[in-house]
Amino acid sequence: MSLSDIPPSGAKHGPEGSPLPEKKLVSWKEIAAYLGREVRTVQRWEKTEDLPVRRHEHTKKSTVYAYPSELDDWVKKRQPVDDPEADAAFVPEPDVDAPAEDEIVDNVSQGAVGKGANEIDRPAPHEPEKHAPSTGKRLILWLIAAAILCAGGYKAYKQFQANALTHDNVRLVVLPFANLTGDANQEYLSAGLTDVITTQLGRLDPQHLRVIAPTSAKAMAGRPVAEIRRTLNVQYVLEGSVQRVKNQIRIDIRLIQASDEAQAGSDSFTRDLNDFLQVESDVSDSIAHKLIATLPVASKALSPPGAVTAEAARKSSDAFLRGEILWTGRGDLRKSIALFEEAIQENPYNAQAYAGLARATAIIGQVPNDGMLPQDAKPKARSAAQRALELDSRLAEAHAVLGNVAMSYDWDLPTAEREFKTALDLNPNYSTTHEWYAHLLMVEGRYDEALAESSHVLELDPDTLLFKAVRAEILYYARRYDEAVDEASGVLKLHPDFVLASYWMGCAYREKKMYPEAIDAFARARKMTGDYPFMVMAYGHAQAIAGNAVEARKALNTLTQMQHSRIVPDLYLAAIHVGLGEKDQAFRLLESSYQKRIDRLVYLKVEPMADPIRSDPRFTQLLAKITPQ
């Protein structure tokens, strides 16, 4: 969407084509928000580009105002280009948010009675305030307006936007949108729409609005509002549905106040059926255009006017949504990478697609996924994240990937921490950043901080099993083995097939010298994963330190054979040799792993499995290369 595509704010046309009186924009802030630019930029445009801004002089101060239709004409003719250097050099004038009292008198004298061109919407001094919505409701309604924009509901945006943003910290959950199309093949569309709205709401004002992650929201689908409130500790619930009406898609949304289950707002709107996938494009473009002056949305995230056709944007949106769904469930990282690449091919200005590609590529190239060599995966992930930030400098997901790469590939922990903190500042609601930051903290031995970070993750996303496993992992590295067993056991009681819980429980049992229990846990993990190399390693190492050398060498031979057909890091073989007491073979394989930049080496400083070789000078030398002081 280009600037010229923005509809006039409230402008209508009569039968003869002549405009009816339109409500004017009465401050620099409103003008900037309408044009999707910073106040400094539109003030510069007035001085250098003849932006049609009018001024009204008063005895006490001067105010500015503009008409949307005139701004639209100017945009169409000028097609303005951003110039950050010129903006930085420009000295802005103070903004005046409301007209002076003498202007109100002028408006009335000009015949502006009722809702006309120059009306100023102000409550009468004697108007009671008891009808004003609660602070939390005003915040939610204002933010939901932006989500409605993602489905093309500009009318709804104007309806909700009057409820101003406040500084409360409230929690919202977006329940999975019901698919009422009658076509099971369209399920991914309603699921994708839910994820996009959740993501965009989480980005709008992350300091004051906490949005529950889609995985936890999905677990609450169909539950009573009272139960959702208790389980997720939310103040508001947003639910919606998508259904087909002839050749159109109808989208209905409803905002519920969780405390009393009262309806806090609702709306419904339709789109052409063949244009439904443009929803995601509407999210990025409409929110950026309308809210950039108020919210931290980078204007660079917008595609240059005319750079991408509507059809290409639609295809890019479709591919991105499919890739995002696969990423969220970690179902098929290779396919998600292919879909993100397809989205980028269709629309090279799709910043979120670059960030998605960066995320998926980063984790497929590390233990235990082992889907790509680190030398191939990590530089590609870094490049994609950097491109995402060129398009949208405030994209938290991209900064999180740069932190991941700095930690797991560069082994540059200070840089990793800076990137993670930047990502958290930009979007405290992004749970993956909290998870990755917790890993950095455990690598540095800052276990209490890591546990606190894992608590943040579970607060945002209490039903994602991966994040529950992270807590058991931290306790293992902190050598609090009883607590690690308890944490993992609690997860397994509810989800007996969750392989990572079995793995970390086995690790804790092993360090407690409860070898039969450890071997049993690793054997179950092998079975659940179909002999995933990482689990074969854990099983073989446990057998070795338990004194079962024959079983350990069988596992070692299995891994060696696997190396002919898939990626099996030498680090796995090294671990079994450590268990067998074969230090020379272990260090040879550890050096090979160092040369290949295997990410898990960064954990050696705190890894209990490395204790038998920790006093060896070769270990000290290796550690100095990985994490220099």
PDB file of N, CA and C in Angstrom, residues 476-562:
ATOM      1  N   TYR A 476      19.577 -28.219  35.619  1.00  0.00           N
ATOM      2  CA  TYR A 476      20.636 -29.206  35.391  1.00  0.00           C
ATOM      3  C   TYR A 476      22.001 -28.532  35.368  1.00  0.00           C
ATOM      4  N   TYR A 477      22.125 -27.446  34.590  1.00  0.00           N
ATOM      5  CA  TYR A 477      23.418 -26.767  34.511  1.00  0.00           C
ATOM      6  C   TYR A 477      23.787 -26.110  35.838  1.00  0.00           C
ATOM      7  N   ALA A 478      22.796 -25.727  36.623  1.00  0.00           N
ATOM      8  CA  ALA A 478      23.059 -25.171  37.957  1.00  0.00           C
ATOM      9  C   ALA A 478      23.422 -26.257  38.963  1.00  0.00           C
ATOM     10  N   ARG A 479      23.376 -27.534  38.502  1.00  0.00           N
ATOM     11  CA  ARG A 479      23.704 -28.703  39.320  1.00  0.00           C
ATOM     12  C   ARG A 479      22.723 -28.869  40.480  1.00  0.00           C
ATOM     13  N   ARG A 480      21.504 -28.425  40.231  1.00  0.00           N
ATOM     14  CA  ARG A 480      20.405 -28.636  41.179  1.00  0.00           C
ATOM     15  C   ARG A 480      19.584 -29.810  40.629  1.00  0.00           C
ATOM     16  N   TYR A 481      20.187 -31.003  40.737  1.00  0.00           N
ATOM     17  CA  TYR A 481      19.669 -32.150  40.008  1.00  0.00           C
ATOM     18  C   TYR A 481      18.314 -32.634  40.512  1.00  0.00           C
ATOM     19  N   ASP A 482      18.093 -32.569  41.806  1.00  0.00           N
ATOM     20  CA  ASP A 482      16.790 -33.004  42.331  1.00  0.00           C
ATOM     21  C   ASP A 482      15.670 -32.125  41.780  1.00  0.00           C
ATOM     22  N   GLU A 483      15.934 -30.831  41.740  1.00  0.00           N
ATOM     23  CA  GLU A 483      14.922 -29.911  41.209  1.00  0.00           C
ATOM     24  C   GLU A 483      14.712 -30.133  39.711  1.00  0.00           C
ATOM     25  N   ALA A 484      15.800 -30.442  39.003  1.00  0.00           N
ATOM     26  CA  ALA A 484      15.678 -30.710  37.563  1.00  0.00           C
ATOM     27  C   ALA A 484      14.816 -31.939  37.327  1.00  0.00           C
ATOM     28  N   VAL A 485      15.032 -32.988  38.151  1.00  0.00           N
ATOM     29  CA  VAL A 485      14.209 -34.194  38.019  1.00  0.00           C
ATOM     30  C   VAL A 485      12.749 -33.875  38.295  1.00  0.00           C
ATOM     31  N   ASP A 486      12.500 -33.096  39.341  1.00  0.00           N
ATOM     32  CA  ASP A 486      11.117 -32.728  39.684  1.00  0.00           C
ATOM     33  C   ASP A 486      10.456 -31.940  38.558  1.00  0.00           C
ATOM     34  N   GLU A 487      11.211 -30.996  37.996  1.00  0.00           N
ATOM     35  CA  GLU A 487      10.660 -30.167  36.921  1.00  0.00           C
ATOM     36  C   GLU A 487      10.322 -31.020  35.708  1.00  0.00           C
ATOM     37  N   ALA A 488      11.257 -31.871  35.301  1.00  0.00           N
ATOM     38  CA  ALA A 488      11.029 -32.719  34.132  1.00  0.00           C
ATOM     39  C   ALA A 488       9.919 -33.739  34.394  1.00  0.00           C
ATOM     40  N   SER A 489       9.893 -34.294  35.596  1.00  0.00           N
ATOM     41  CA  SER A 489       8.862 -35.277  35.921  1.00  0.00           C
ATOM     42  C   SER A 489       7.475 -34.661  35.873  1.00  0.00           C
ATOM     43  N   GLY A 490       7.364 -33.420  36.356  1.00  0.00           N
ATOM     44  CA  GLY A 490       6.076 -32.744  36.318  1.00  0.00           C
ATOM     45  C   GLY A 490       5.555 -32.575  34.906  1.00  0.00           C
ATOM     46  N   VAL A 491       6.465 -32.291  33.973  1.00  0.00           N
ATOM     47  CA  VAL A 491       6.067 -32.147  32.570  1.00  0.00           C
ATOM     48  C   VAL A 491       5.657 -33.503  32.003  1.00  0.00           C
ATOM     49  N   LEU A 492       6.441 -34.530  32.318  1.00  0.00           N
ATOM     50  CA  LEU A 492       6.174 -35.859  31.755  1.00  0.00           C
ATOM     51  C   LEU A 492       4.875 -36.467  32.270  1.00  0.00           C
ATOM     52  N   LYS A 493       4.449 -36.085  33.453  1.00  0.00           N
ATOM     53  CA  LYS A 493       3.179 -36.599  33.961  1.00  0.00           C
ATOM     54  C   LYS A 493       2.018 -36.164  33.065  1.00  0.00           C
ATOM     55  N   LEU A 494       2.125 -34.947  32.561  1.00  0.00           N
ATOM     56  CA  LEU A 494       1.070 -34.424  31.685  1.00  0.00           C
ATOM     57  C   LEU A 494       1.335 -34.739  30.223  1.00  0.00           C
ATOM     58  N   HIS A 495       2.628 -34.835  29.851  1.00  0.00           N
ATOM     59  CA  HIS A 495       3.005 -35.052  28.443  1.00  0.00           C
ATOM     60  C   HIS A 495       4.089 -36.133  28.391  1.00  0.00           C
ATOM     61  N   PRO A 496       3.713 -37.374  28.543  1.00  0.00           N
ATOM     62  CA  PRO A 496       4.710 -38.457  28.641  1.00  0.00           C
ATOM     63  C   PRO A 496       5.556 -38.640  27.394  1.00  0.00           C
ATOM     64  N   ASP A 497       5.122 -38.117  26.267  1.00  0.00           N
ATOM     65  CA  ASP A 497       5.883 -38.291  25.026  1.00  0.00           C
ATOM     66  C   ASP A 497       6.773 -37.092  24.697  1.00  0.00           C
ATOM     67  N   PHE A 498       6.933 -36.169  25.646  1.00  0.00           N
ATOM     68  CA  PHE A 498       7.749 -34.988  25.369  1.00  0.00           C
ATOM     69  C   PHE A 498       9.220 -35.348  25.543  1.00  0.00           C
ATOM     70  N   VAL A 499       9.926 -35.432  24.441  1.00  0.00           N
ATOM     71  CA  VAL A 499      11.262 -36.026  24.433  1.00  0.00           C
ATOM     72  C   VAL A 499      12.279 -35.192  25.210  1.00  0.00           C
ATOM     73  N   LEU A 500      12.213 -33.856  25.142  1.00  0.00           N
ATOM     74  CA  LEU A 500      13.217 -33.049  25.835  1.00  0.00           C
ATOM     75  C   LEU A 500      13.107 -33.176  27.346  1.00  0.00           C
ATOM     76  N   ALA A 501      11.893 -33.369  27.853  1.00  0.00           N
ATOM     77  CA  ALA A 501      11.747 -33.588  29.291  1.00  0.00           C
ATOM     78  C   ALA A 501      12.423 -34.893  29.694  1.00  0.00           C
ATOM     79  N   SER A 502      12.264 -35.938  28.875  1.00  0.00           N
ATOM     80  CA  SER A 502      12.946 -37.207  29.148  1.00  0.00           C
ATOM     81  C   SER A 502      14.459 -37.030  29.113  1.00  0.00           C
ATOM     82  N   TYR A 503      14.937 -36.242  28.150  1.00  0.00           N
ATOM     83  CA  TYR A 503      16.381 -36.037  28.025  1.00  0.00           C
ATOM     84  C   TYR A 503      16.964 -35.367  29.273  1.00  0.00           C
ATOM     85  N   TRP A 504      16.340 -34.222  29.704  1.00  0.00           N
ATOM     86  CA  TRP A 504      16.920 -33.503  30.838  1.00  0.00           C
ATOM     87  C   TRP A 504      16.740 -34.271  32.141  1.00  0.00           C
ATOM     88  N   MET A 505      15.680 -35.046  32.255  1.00  0.00           N
ATOM     89  CA  MET A 505      15.528 -35.893  33.434  1.00  0.00           C
ATOM     90  C   MET A 505      16.627 -36.948  33.447  1.00  0.00           C
ATOM     91  N   GLY A 506      16.928 -37.548  32.268  1.00  0.00           N
ATOM     92  CA  GLY A 506      18.006 -38.525  32.188  1.00  0.00           C
ATOM     93  C   GLY A 506      19.346 -37.918  32.562  1.00  0.00           C
ATOM     94  N   CYS A 507      19.593 -36.672  32.106  1.00  0.00           N
ATOM     95  CA  CYS A 507      20.861 -36.006  32.448  1.00  0.00           C
ATOM     96  C   CYS A 507      20.994 -35.816  33.957  1.00  0.00           C
ATOM     97  N   ALA A 508      19.902 -35.403  34.596  1.00  0.00           N
ATOM     98  CA  ALA A 508      19.942 -35.190  36.039  1.00  0.00           C
ATOM     99  C   ALA A 508      20.146 -36.515  36.777  1.00  0.00           C
ATOM    100  N   TYR A 509      19.444 -37.558  36.351  1.00  0.00           N
ATOM    101  CA  TYR A 509      19.635 -38.876  36.964  1.00  0.00           C
ATOM    102  C   TYR A 509      21.086 -39.340  36.811  1.00  0.00           C
ATOM    103  N   ARG A 510      21.663 -39.110  35.643  1.00  0.00           N
ATOM    104  CA  ARG A 510      23.045 -39.536  35.379  1.00  0.00           C
ATOM    105  C   ARG A 510      24.010 -38.872  36.362  1.00  0.00           C
ATOM    106  N   GLU A 511      23.830 -37.559  36.575  1.00  0.00           N
ATOM    107  CA  GLU A 511      24.737 -36.852  37.480  1.00  0.00           C
ATOM    108  C   GLU A 511      24.498 -37.234  38.933  1.00  0.00           C
ATOM    109  N   LYS A 512      23.307 -37.744  39.245  1.00  0.00           N
ATOM    110  CA  LYS A 512      23.025 -38.267  40.581  1.00  0.00           C
ATOM    111  C   LYS A 512      23.519 -39.712  40.737  1.00  0.00           C
ATOM    112  N   LYS A 513      24.144 -40.226  39.659  1.00  0.00           N
ATOM    113  CA  LYS A 513      24.646 -41.596  39.601  1.00  0.00           C
ATOM    114  C   LYS A 513      23.522 -42.633  39.700  1.00  0.00           C
ATOM    115  N   MET A 514      22.340 -42.226  39.297  1.00  0.00           N
ATOM    116  CA  MET A 514      21.208 -43.151  39.212  1.00  0.00           C
ATOM    117  C   MET A 514      21.164 -43.668  37.769  1.00  0.00           C
ATOM    118  N   TYR A 515      22.157 -44.521  37.440  1.00  0.00           N
ATOM    119  CA  TYR A 515      22.382 -44.890  36.052  1.00  0.00           C
ATOM    120  C   TYR A 515      21.240 -45.692  35.418  1.00  0.00           C
ATOM    121  N   PRO A 516      20.617 -46.632  36.096  1.00  0.00           N
ATOM    122  CA  PRO A 516      19.504 -47.341  35.449  1.00  0.00           C
ATOM    123  C   PRO A 516      18.367 -46.394  35.053  1.00  0.00           C
ATOM    124  N   GLU A 517      18.053 -45.432  35.943  1.00  0.00           N
ATOM    125  CA  GLU A 517      16.993 -44.468  35.625  1.00  0.00           C
ATOM    126  C   GLU A 517      17.398 -43.571  34.451  1.00  0.00           C
ATOM    127  N   ALA A 518      18.680 -43.170  34.430  1.00  0.00           N
ATOM    128  CA  ALA A 518      19.158 -42.325  33.333  1.00  0.00           C
ATOM    129  C   ALA A 518      19.095 -43.072  32.008  1.00  0.00           C
ATOM    130  N   ILE A 519      19.591 -44.301  32.001  1.00  0.00           N
ATOM    131  CA  ILE A 519      19.602 -45.095  30.765  1.00  0.00           C
ATOM    132  C   ILE A 519      18.182 -45.334  30.280  1.00  0.00           C
ATOM    133  N   ASP A 520      17.264 -45.586  31.212  1.00  0.00           N
ATOM    134  CA  ASP A 520      15.865 -45.787  30.827  1.00  0.00           C
ATOM    135  C   ASP A 520      15.292 -44.530  30.184  1.00  0.00           C
ATOM    136  N   ALA A 521      15.592 -43.357  30.751  1.00  0.00           N
ATOM    137  CA  ALA A 521      15.078 -42.098  30.187  1.00  0.00           C
ATOM    138  C   ALA A 521      15.638 -41.866  28.782  1.00  0.00           C
ATOM    139  N   PHE A 522      16.933 -42.131  28.598  1.00  0.00           N
ATOM    140  CA  PHE A 522      17.534 -41.922  27.278  1.00  0.00           C
ATOM    141  C   PHE A 522      17.046 -42.964  26.267  1.00  0.00           C
ATOM    142  N   ALA A 523      16.797 -44.174  26.735  1.00  0.00           N
ATOM    143  CA  ALA A 523      16.273 -45.203  25.830  1.00  0.00           C
ATOM    144  C   ALA A 523      14.891 -44.798  25.321  1.00  0.00           C
ATOM    145  N   ARG A 524      14.069 -44.226  26.224  1.00  0.00           N
ATOM    146  CA  ARG A 524      12.746 -43.759  25.784  1.00  0.00           C
ATOM    147  C   ARG A 524      12.880 -42.600  24.805  1.00  0.00           C
ATOM    148  N   ALA A 525      13.855 -41.728  25.045  1.00  0.00           N
ATOM    149  CA  ALA A 525      14.076 -40.604  24.131  1.00  0.00           C
ATOM    150  C   ALA A 525      14.515 -41.101  22.753  1.00  0.00           C
ATOM    151  N   ARG A 526      15.372 -42.133  22.720  1.00  0.00           N
ATOM    152  CA  ARG A 526      15.777 -42.725  21.440  1.00  0.00           C
ATOM    153  C   ARG A 526      14.567 -43.271  20.686  1.00  0.00           C
ATOM    154  N   LYS A 527      13.728 -43.977  21.411  1.00  0.00           N
ATOM    155  CA  LYS A 527      12.559 -44.587  20.780  1.00  0.00           C
ATOM    156  C   LYS A 527      11.607 -43.528  20.250  1.00  0.00           C
ATOM    157  N   MET A 528      11.380 -42.464  21.027  1.00  0.00           N
ATOM    158  CA  MET A 528      10.441 -41.409  20.615  1.00  0.00           C
ATOM    159  C   MET A 528      10.931 -40.661  19.382  1.00  0.00           C
ATOM    160  N   THR A 529      12.248 -40.539  19.229  1.00  0.00           N
ATOM    161  CA  THR A 529      12.790 -39.761  18.111  1.00  0.00           C
ATOM    162  C   THR A 529      13.234 -40.634  16.941  1.00  0.00           C
ATOM    163  N   GLY A 530      13.120 -41.927  17.074  1.00  0.00           N
ATOM    164  CA  GLY A 530      13.600 -42.794  16.001  1.00  0.00           C
ATOM    165  C   GLY A 530      15.109 -42.758  15.884  1.00  0.00           C
ATOM    166  N   ASP A 531      15.781 -42.861  17.022  1.00  0.00           N
ATOM    167  CA  ASP A 531      17.245 -42.850  17.084  1.00  0.00           C
ATOM    168  C   ASP A 531      17.837 -41.542  16.556  1.00  0.00           C
ATOM    169  N   TYR A 532      17.337 -40.443  17.070  1.00  0.00           N
ATOM    170  CA  TYR A 532      17.933 -39.143  16.726  1.00  0.00           C
ATOM    171  C   TYR A 532      19.366 -39.129  17.261  1.00  0.00           C
ATOM    172  N   PRO A 533      20.355 -38.667  16.501  1.00  0.00           N
ATOM    173  CA  PRO A 533      21.752 -38.752  16.919  1.00  0.00           C
ATOM    174  C   PRO A 533      22.027 -38.186  18.308  1.00  0.00           C
ATOM    175  N   PHE A 534      21.403 -37.069  18.640  1.00  0.00           N
ATOM    176  CA  PHE A 534      21.626 -36.449  19.939  1.00  0.00           C
ATOM    177  C   PHE A 534      21.231 -37.404  21.067  1.00  0.00           C
ATOM    178  N   MET A 535      20.146 -38.143  20.868  1.00  0.00           N
ATOM    179  CA  MET A 535      19.671 -39.070  21.895  1.00  0.00           C
ATOM    180  C   MET A 535      20.524 -40.342  21.931  1.00  0.00           C
ATOM    181  N   VAL A 536      21.027 -40.766  20.786  1.00  0.00           N
ATOM    182  CA  VAL A 536      21.964 -41.909  20.754  1.00  0.00           C
ATOM    183  C   VAL A 536      23.208 -41.553  21.541  1.00  0.00           C
ATOM    184  N   MET A 537      23.689 -40.324  21.381  1.00  0.00           N
ATOM    185  CA  MET A 537      24.858 -39.860  22.135  1.00  0.00           C
ATOM    186  C   MET A 537      24.608 -39.929  23.637  1.00  0.00           C
ATOM    187  N   ALA A 538      23.451 -39.390  24.077  1.00  0.00           N
ATOM    188  CA  ALA A 538      23.156 -39.368  25.512  1.00  0.00           C
ATOM    189  C   ALA A 538      23.076 -40.786  26.079  1.00  0.00           C
ATOM    190  N   TYR A 539      22.469 -41.683  25.317  1.00  0.00           N
ATOM    191  CA  TYR A 539      22.345 -43.083  25.739  1.00  0.00           C
ATOM    192  C   TYR A 539      23.724 -43.735  25.828  1.00  0.00           C
ATOM    193  N   GLY A 540      24.556 -43.538  24.802  1.00  0.00           N
ATOM    194  CA  GLY A 540      25.885 -44.159  24.790  1.00  0.00           C
ATOM    195  C   GLY A 540      26.765 -43.629  25.896  1.00  0.00           C
ATOM    196  N   HIS A 541      26.702 -42.318  26.156  1.00  0.00           N
ATOM    197  CA  HIS A 541      27.521 -41.726  27.227  1.00  0.00           C
ATOM    198  C   HIS A 541      27.095 -42.265  28.580  1.00  0.00           C
ATOM    199  N   ALA A 542      25.784 -42.370  28.818  1.00  0.00           N
ATOM    200  CA  ALA A 542      25.298 -42.895  30.102  1.00  0.00           C
ATOM    201  C   ALA A 542      25.727 -44.348  30.292  1.00  0.00           C
ATOM    202  N   GLN A 543      25.660 -45.140  29.231  1.00  0.00           N
ATOM    203  CA  GLN A 543      26.103 -46.534  29.321  1.00  0.00           C
ATOM    204  C   GLN A 543      27.603 -46.594  29.645  1.00  0.00           C
ATOM    205  N   ALA A 544      28.361 -45.685  29.072  1.00  0.00           N
ATOM    206  CA  ALA A 544      29.814 -45.686  29.287  1.00  0.00           C
ATOM    207  C   ALA A 544      30.152 -45.403  30.742  1.00  0.00           C
ATOM    208  N   ILE A 545      29.579 -44.349  31.314  1.00  0.00           N
ATOM    209  CA  ILE A 545      29.938 -44.007  32.693  1.00  0.00           C
ATOM    210  C   ILE A 545      29.297 -44.978  33.696  1.00  0.00           C
ATOM    211  N   ALA A 546      28.283 -45.723  33.230  1.00  0.00           N
ATOM    212  CA  ALA A 546      27.704 -46.761  34.083  1.00  0.00           C
ATOM    213  C   ALA A 546      28.531 -48.040  34.043  1.00  0.00           C
ATOM    214  N   GLY A 547      29.561 -48.058  33.184  1.00  0.00           N
ATOM    215  CA  GLY A 547      30.426 -49.224  33.097  1.00  0.00           C
ATOM    216  C   GLY A 547      30.013 -50.233  32.056  1.00  0.00           C
ATOM    217  N   ASN A 548      29.039 -49.897  31.220  1.00  0.00           N
ATOM    218  CA  ASN A 548      28.571 -50.818  30.177  1.00  0.00           C
ATOM    219  C   ASN A 548      29.255 -50.460  28.854  1.00  0.00           C
ATOM    220  N   ALA A 549      30.539 -50.818  28.747  1.00  0.00           N
ATOM    221  CA  ALA A 549      31.338 -50.403  27.600  1.00  0.00           C
ATOM    222  C   ALA A 549      30.820 -50.988  26.291  1.00  0.00           C
ATOM    223  N   VAL A 550      30.301 -52.203  26.322  1.00  0.00           N
ATOM    224  CA  VAL A 550      29.810 -52.834  25.088  1.00  0.00           C
ATOM    225  C   VAL A 550      28.660 -52.027  24.504  1.00  0.00           C
ATOM    226  N   GLU A 551      27.704 -51.652  25.342  1.00  0.00           N
ATOM    227  CA  GLU A 551      26.565 -50.857  24.871  1.00  0.00           C
ATOM    228  C   GLU A 551      27.026 -49.477  24.410  1.00  0.00           C
ATOM    229  N   ALA A 552      27.988 -48.914  25.116  1.00  0.00           N
ATOM    230  CA  ALA A 552      28.496 -47.599  24.735  1.00  0.00           C
ATOM    231  C   ALA A 552      29.134 -47.651  23.342  1.00  0.00           C
ATOM    232  N   ARG A 553      29.896 -48.714  23.069  1.00  0.00           N
ATOM    233  CA  ARG A 553      30.552 -48.793  21.760  1.00  0.00           C
ATOM    234  C   ARG A 553      29.547 -49.089  20.647  1.00  0.00           C
ATOM    235  N   LYS A 554      28.466 -49.769  20.985  1.00  0.00           N
ATOM    236  CA  LYS A 554      27.413 -49.949  19.991  1.00  0.00           C
ATOM    237  C   LYS A 554      26.826 -48.600  19.578  1.00  0.00           C
ATOM    238  N   ALA A 555      26.589 -47.749  20.562  1.00  0.00           N
ATOM    239  CA  ALA A 555      26.067 -46.410  20.266  1.00  0.00           C
ATOM    240  C   ALA A 555      27.086 -45.606  19.463  1.00  0.00           C
ATOM    241  N   LEU A 556      28.367 -45.747  19.830  1.00  0.00           N
ATOM    242  CA  LEU A 556      29.426 -45.045  19.104  1.00  0.00           C
ATOM    243  C   LEU A 556      29.471 -45.490  17.651  1.00  0.00           C
ATOM    244  N   ASN A 557      29.338 -46.766  17.411  1.00  0.00           N
ATOM    245  CA  ASN A 557      29.340 -47.300  16.050  1.00  0.00           C
ATOM    246  C   ASN A 557      28.109 -46.824  15.272  1.00  0.00           C
ATOM    247  N   THR A 558      26.965 -46.743  15.950  1.00  0.00           N
ATOM    248  CA  THR A 558      25.751 -46.240  15.295  1.00  0.00           C
ATOM    249  C   THR A 558      25.941 -44.809  14.808  1.00  0.00           C
ATOM    250  N   LEU A 559      26.531 -43.984  15.652  1.00  0.00           N
ATOM    251  CA  LEU A 559      26.765 -42.590  15.259  1.00  0.00           C
ATOM    252  C   LEU A 559      27.759 -42.499  14.104  1.00  0.00           C
ATOM    253  N   THR A 560      28.802 -43.326  14.141  1.00  0.00           N
ATOM    254  CA  THR A 560      29.798 -43.316  13.065  1.00  0.00           C
ATOM    255  C   THR A 560      29.158 -43.683  11.734  1.00  0.00           C
ATOM    256  N   GLN A 561      28.291 -44.687  11.735  1.00  0.00           N
ATOM    257  CA  GLN A 561      27.587 -45.075  10.508  1.00  0.00           C
ATOM    258  C   GLN A 561      26.650 -43.966  10.030  1.00  0.00           C
ATOM    259  N   MET A 562      26.001 -43.296  10.960  1.00  0.00           N
ATOM    260  CA  MET A 562      25.078 -42.205  10.600  1.00  0.00           C
ATOM    261  C   MET A 562      25.800 -41.065   9.890  1.00  0.00           C
TER     262      MET A 562
END
